[in-house]
Amino acid sequence: MPIMRAARPEAKQRIGDRLYSIIQERQGKLAAKIVGMLLEGFSEPDLEHLLTNEHQLNEEVESAVYLLKIQDSDTSDWSRLECNRALQELEYALYSEPPHCANASWSIADLAMLSSWRNLIGGRAKIIRRLIDLLDGNPWESKNAALCLGNLCCDCPINQVIIGTTTIGTRTIFSGLVRLVLHSKDETTKIFACLAINNLACNIENAHNICLFPFAIPGAIKSKYMIVSEFSAGT
């Protein structure tokens, strides 16, 4: 089964097919997802190096498998200890080299769709800081970070965890998201960033006083992506 041929350079696709033939023997159906993660996160020279370094390739594959298992697991009945262990692993991956940081942010975005996980994730300042840093990362990292922050900020209590109990300023988050809206060449990334802006702006107390960055976005762009033009008035 050849891997999906998205719009990738032909040389990179050939490397992907070679990686798939190696990984598929051990990982079966997961091979296509794993190779896709590697192709997104590594340059051609790094991918070539993986083909000649079995030990490093095995490490990258093991990391990808763990992240995929977190994404695909039913975590609703996990104990708090199991949840914290998973978050520790994801936090470590966030601070690792590509593609682990982007893969980890994607896993966190998936978990953050559940309110129980949003509370756990939102309370880990190192994760939030790293996600904000990744807004200025490579295209894959910035897209996943915007999606993750948008999911985390979809209700007011979580916003208070993210903004109120850490040293991270609201403006820092907004400025990173607005940069994506204005300068990203990827349409999906723009949409994720706009959703995150809306979720933040609509649910933070006194947002009308502190959330000024969205007004730096031209009106035509705000209209296209339905960015809120008025923030909820807090007390």
CSV table of C-alpha atoms in Angstrom, one decimal:
chain,number,residue,atom,x,y,z
A,1,MET,CA,0.0,0.0,0.0
A,2,PRO,CA,1.7,3.2,-1.1
A,3,ILE,CA,1.4,6.2,1.1
A,4,MET,CA,-1.0,9.0,0.2
A,5,ARG,CA,0.7,11.2,-2.5
A,6,ALA,CA,-0.1,14.7,-1.2
A,7,ALA,CA,1.6,17.6,-2.9
A,8,ARG,CA,5.2,16.7,-2.0
A,9,PRO,CA,8.4,16.9,-4.0
A,10,GLU,CA,9.0,13.8,-6.0
A,11,ALA,CA,12.3,13.0,-4.2
A,12,LYS,CA,10.6,13.2,-0.8
A,13,GLN,CA,7.8,11.0,-2.0
A,14,ARG,CA,10.3,8.4,-3.1
A,15,ILE,CA,12.0,8.5,0.3
A,16,GLY,CA,8.5,8.1,1.8
A,17,ASP,CA,7.8,5.0,-0.2
A,18,ARG,CA,11.1,3.5,0.9
A,19,LEU,CA,10.4,4.3,4.6
A,20,TYR,CA,6.9,2.8,4.2
A,21,SER,CA,8.3,-0.5,3.0
A,22,ILE,CA,10.6,-0.7,6.1
A,23,ILE,CA,8.0,0.5,8.7
A,24,GLN,CA,5.1,-1.5,7.3
A,25,GLU,CA,6.8,-4.8,8.2
A,26,ARG,CA,6.7,-3.9,11.9
A,27,GLN,CA,3.8,-1.5,12.3
A,28,GLY,CA,1.3,-2.7,9.8
A,29,LYS,CA,-1.7,-0.4,9.3
A,30,LEU,CA,0.0,2.4,11.3
A,31,ALA,CA,2.8,2.7,8.8
A,32,ALA,CA,1.1,5.1,6.5
A,33,LYS,CA,0.3,7.5,9.3
A,34,ILE,CA,3.9,7.2,10.7
A,35,VAL,CA,5.5,7.9,7.4
A,36,GLY,CA,3.2,10.9,6.8
A,37,MET,CA,4.3,12.3,10.2
A,38,LEU,CA,8.0,11.8,9.3
A,39,LEU,CA,7.6,13.4,5.8
A,40,GLU,CA,5.9,16.4,7.3
A,41,GLY,CA,8.4,16.9,10.0
A,42,PHE,CA,11.8,16.1,8.4
A,43,SER,CA,13.8,17.6,5.6
A,44,GLU,CA,15.0,15.4,2.7
A,45,PRO,CA,18.5,15.1,4.0
A,46,ASP,CA,17.2,14.1,7.5
A,47,LEU,CA,14.9,11.6,5.9
A,48,GLU,CA,17.8,10.1,3.9
A,49,HIS,CA,19.7,9.9,7.2
A,50,LEU,CA,16.9,7.9,8.7
A,51,LEU,CA,17.1,5.4,5.9
A,52,THR,CA,20.8,4.7,6.8
A,53,ASN,CA,20.4,4.8,10.6
A,54,GLU,CA,18.3,2.0,11.9
A,55,HIS,CA,18.6,3.0,15.6
A,56,GLN,CA,17.4,6.6,15.0
A,57,LEU,CA,14.6,5.4,12.7
A,58,ASN,CA,13.4,3.0,15.4
A,59,GLU,CA,13.4,5.8,18.0
A,60,GLU,CA,11.4,8.1,15.6
A,61,VAL,CA,8.9,5.3,14.9
A,62,GLU,CA,8.4,4.5,18.6
A,63,SER,CA,7.7,8.1,19.4
A,64,ALA,CA,5.2,8.4,16.5
A,65,VAL,CA,3.5,5.2,17.6
A,66,TYR,CA,3.1,6.5,21.2
A,67,LEU,CA,1.5,9.7,20.0
A,68,LEU,CA,-0.8,7.9,17.7
A,69,LYS,CA,-1.9,5.6,20.5
A,70,ILE,CA,-2.8,8.6,22.6
A,71,GLN,CA,-4.8,10.1,19.8
A,72,ASP,CA,-6.7,6.8,19.1
A,73,SER,CA,-7.3,5.8,22.7
A,74,ASP,CA,-10.5,6.2,24.6
A,75,THR,CA,-9.2,8.3,27.4
A,76,SER,CA,-12.5,9.0,29.1
A,77,ASP,CA,-11.8,6.3,31.8
A,78,TRP,CA,-8.1,7.0,32.3
A,79,SER,CA,-7.0,7.6,35.9
A,80,ARG,CA,-5.5,11.0,36.8
A,81,LEU,CA,-2.1,9.3,37.1
A,82,GLU,CA,-2.4,7.9,33.5
A,83,CYS,CA,-3.5,11.3,32.3
A,84,ASN,CA,-0.6,13.1,33.9
A,85,ARG,CA,1.9,10.5,32.6
A,86,ALA,CA,0.6,11.1,29.0
A,87,LEU,CA,0.8,14.8,29.5
A,88,GLN,CA,4.4,14.5,30.8
A,89,GLU,CA,5.3,12.5,27.6
A,90,LEU,CA,3.6,15.1,25.4
A,91,GLU,CA,5.3,18.0,27.2
A,92,TYR,CA,8.6,16.3,26.6
A,93,ALA,CA,7.8,15.8,22.9
A,94,LEU,CA,6.7,19.4,22.6
A,95,TYR,CA,10.3,20.5,23.5
A,96,SER,CA,11.9,17.9,21.2
A,97,GLU,CA,13.0,18.4,17.6
A,98,PRO,CA,10.6,18.2,14.7
A,99,PRO,CA,8.5,16.3,13.9
A,100,HIS,CA,7.9,15.3,17.6
A,101,CYS,CA,6.8,18.8,18.7
A,102,ALA,CA,4.3,19.2,15.9
A,103,ASN,CA,3.0,15.6,16.4
A,104,ALA,CA,2.6,16.3,20.1
A,105,SER,CA,0.7,19.5,19.6
A,106,TRP,CA,-1.7,17.6,17.3
A,107,SER,CA,-2.2,15.0,20.0
A,108,ILE,CA,-2.9,17.7,22.6
A,109,ALA,CA,-5.4,19.4,20.2
A,110,ASP,CA,-7.2,16.1,20.0
A,111,LEU,CA,-7.3,15.6,23.8
A,112,ALA,CA,-8.3,19.2,24.3
A,113,MET,CA,-11.7,18.5,22.7
A,114,LEU,CA,-12.6,16.9,26.0
A,115,SER,CA,-13.4,19.3,28.9
A,116,SER,CA,-11.7,17.0,31.5
A,117,TRP,CA,-8.4,17.2,29.5
A,118,ARG,CA,-8.7,20.9,28.9
A,119,ASN,CA,-8.4,21.5,32.7
A,120,LEU,CA,-5.4,19.3,33.0
A,121,ILE,CA,-3.6,20.7,29.9
A,122,GLY,CA,-4.5,24.3,30.7
A,123,GLY,CA,-2.9,24.0,34.1
A,124,ARG,CA,0.5,23.1,32.6
A,125,ALA,CA,2.2,26.4,31.9
A,126,LYS,CA,5.1,24.8,30.1
A,127,ILE,CA,2.8,23.3,27.5
A,128,ILE,CA,1.0,26.6,26.9
A,129,ARG,CA,4.3,28.5,26.6
A,130,ARG,CA,5.6,26.0,24.1
A,131,LEU,CA,2.4,26.1,22.0
A,132,ILE,CA,2.7,29.8,21.8
A,133,ASP,CA,6.3,29.5,20.6
A,134,LEU,CA,5.2,27.0,18.0
A,135,LEU,CA,2.9,29.6,16.4
A,136,ASP,CA,6.1,31.0,14.9
A,137,GLY,CA,7.4,27.5,13.9
A,138,ASN,CA,7.3,25.7,10.6
A,139,PRO,CA,4.0,25.5,8.8
A,140,TRP,CA,3.0,22.2,10.3
A,141,GLU,CA,3.9,23.3,13.8
A,142,SER,CA,2.1,26.6,13.6
A,143,LYS,CA,-1.0,25.0,12.2
A,144,ASN,CA,-1.2,22.4,15.0
A,145,ALA,CA,-0.4,24.9,17.7
A,146,ALA,CA,-3.2,27.2,16.5
A,147,LEU,CA,-5.7,24.3,16.5
A,148,CYS,CA,-4.6,23.3,19.9
A,149,LEU,CA,-4.9,26.7,21.5
A,150,GLY,CA,-8.3,27.1,19.8
A,151,ASN,CA,-9.5,23.9,21.4
A,152,LEU,CA,-8.1,24.8,24.8
A,153,CYS,CA,-9.7,28.2,24.8
A,154,CYS,CA,-13.2,27.2,23.9
A,155,ASP,CA,-14.8,28.0,27.3
A,156,CYS,CA,-14.3,30.6,29.9
A,157,PRO,CA,-13.0,28.5,32.8
A,158,ILE,CA,-10.1,27.2,30.7
A,159,ASN,CA,-9.2,30.7,29.6
A,160,GLN,CA,-8.9,31.7,33.2
A,161,VAL,CA,-6.5,28.7,33.8
A,162,ILE,CA,-4.4,29.6,30.8
A,163,ILE,CA,-4.3,33.4,31.3
A,164,GLY,CA,-4.9,33.8,35.0
A,165,THR,CA,-2.6,31.2,36.6
A,166,THR,CA,0.5,31.6,34.4
A,167,THR,CA,2.8,34.4,33.5
A,168,ILE,CA,1.6,34.2,29.9
A,169,GLY,CA,0.0,37.5,28.8
A,170,THR,CA,-3.2,37.6,26.7
A,171,ARG,CA,-1.5,39.9,24.2
A,172,THR,CA,1.3,37.3,23.6
A,173,ILE,CA,-1.2,34.7,22.5
A,174,PHE,CA,-3.2,37.1,20.4
A,175,SER,CA,-0.2,38.5,18.7
A,176,GLY,CA,1.0,35.1,17.6
A,177,LEU,CA,-2.4,34.1,16.3
A,178,VAL,CA,-2.8,37.4,14.4
A,179,ARG,CA,0.6,37.0,12.8
A,180,LEU,CA,-0.7,33.7,11.4
A,181,VAL,CA,-3.9,35.2,10.1
A,182,LEU,CA,-2.0,38.0,8.3
A,183,HIS,CA,1.1,36.1,7.0
A,184,SER,CA,0.4,32.4,6.8
A,185,LYS,CA,0.1,31.0,3.2
A,186,ASP,CA,-1.9,28.1,4.4
A,187,GLU,CA,-5.7,28.5,4.4
A,188,THR,CA,-6.3,25.9,7.1
A,189,THR,CA,-3.8,27.5,9.4
A,190,LYS,CA,-5.6,30.9,9.0
A,191,ILE,CA,-8.9,29.3,9.8
A,192,PHE,CA,-7.5,27.6,12.9
A,193,ALA,CA,-5.9,30.8,14.1
A,194,CYS,CA,-9.2,32.7,13.6
A,195,LEU,CA,-11.1,30.1,15.6
A,196,ALA,CA,-8.6,30.5,18.4
A,197,ILE,CA,-8.9,34.3,18.3
A,198,ASN,CA,-12.7,34.0,18.5
A,199,ASN,CA,-12.6,31.5,21.3
A,200,LEU,CA,-10.2,33.6,23.3
A,201,ALA,CA,-11.9,36.9,22.7
A,202,CYS,CA,-15.4,35.8,23.4
A,203,ASN,CA,-14.6,34.1,26.8
A,204,ILE,CA,-12.1,36.2,28.6
A,205,GLU,CA,-13.3,38.6,31.3
A,206,ASN,CA,-12.7,42.3,30.4
A,207,ALA,CA,-11.8,41.2,26.9
A,208,HIS,CA,-13.0,44.6,25.6
A,209,ASN,CA,-10.2,46.2,27.5
A,210,ILE,CA,-7.3,43.9,27.0
A,211,CYS,CA,-7.8,42.1,23.7
A,212,LEU,CA,-6.8,44.7,21.1
A,213,PHE,CA,-4.8,42.7,18.6
A,214,PRO,CA,-7.7,41.4,16.5
A,215,PHE,CA,-8.4,45.0,15.5
A,216,ALA,CA,-5.0,45.1,13.7
A,217,ILE,CA,-6.6,42.7,11.2
A,218,PRO,CA,-8.0,44.4,8.1
A,219,GLY,CA,-11.8,44.4,8.0
A,220,ALA,CA,-12.0,42.3,4.8
A,221,ILE,CA,-10.0,39.5,6.4
A,222,LYS,CA,-12.1,39.7,9.6
A,223,SER,CA,-15.2,39.5,7.6
A,224,LYS,CA,-13.9,36.5,5.4
A,225,TYR,CA,-13.0,34.5,8.5
A,226,MET,CA,-15.8,35.7,10.7
A,227,ILE,CA,-13.6,37.1,13.4
A,228,VAL,CA,-15.6,38.7,16.1
A,229,SER,CA,-15.7,42.5,15.8
A,230,GLU,CA,-16.9,43.1,19.3
A,231,PHE,CA,-15.7,41.3,22.5
A,232,SER,CA,-17.9,40.3,25.4
A,233,ALA,CA,-17.9,43.0,28.0
A,234,GLY,CA,-16.6,41.6,31.3
A,235,THR,CA,-17.3,42.9,34.7
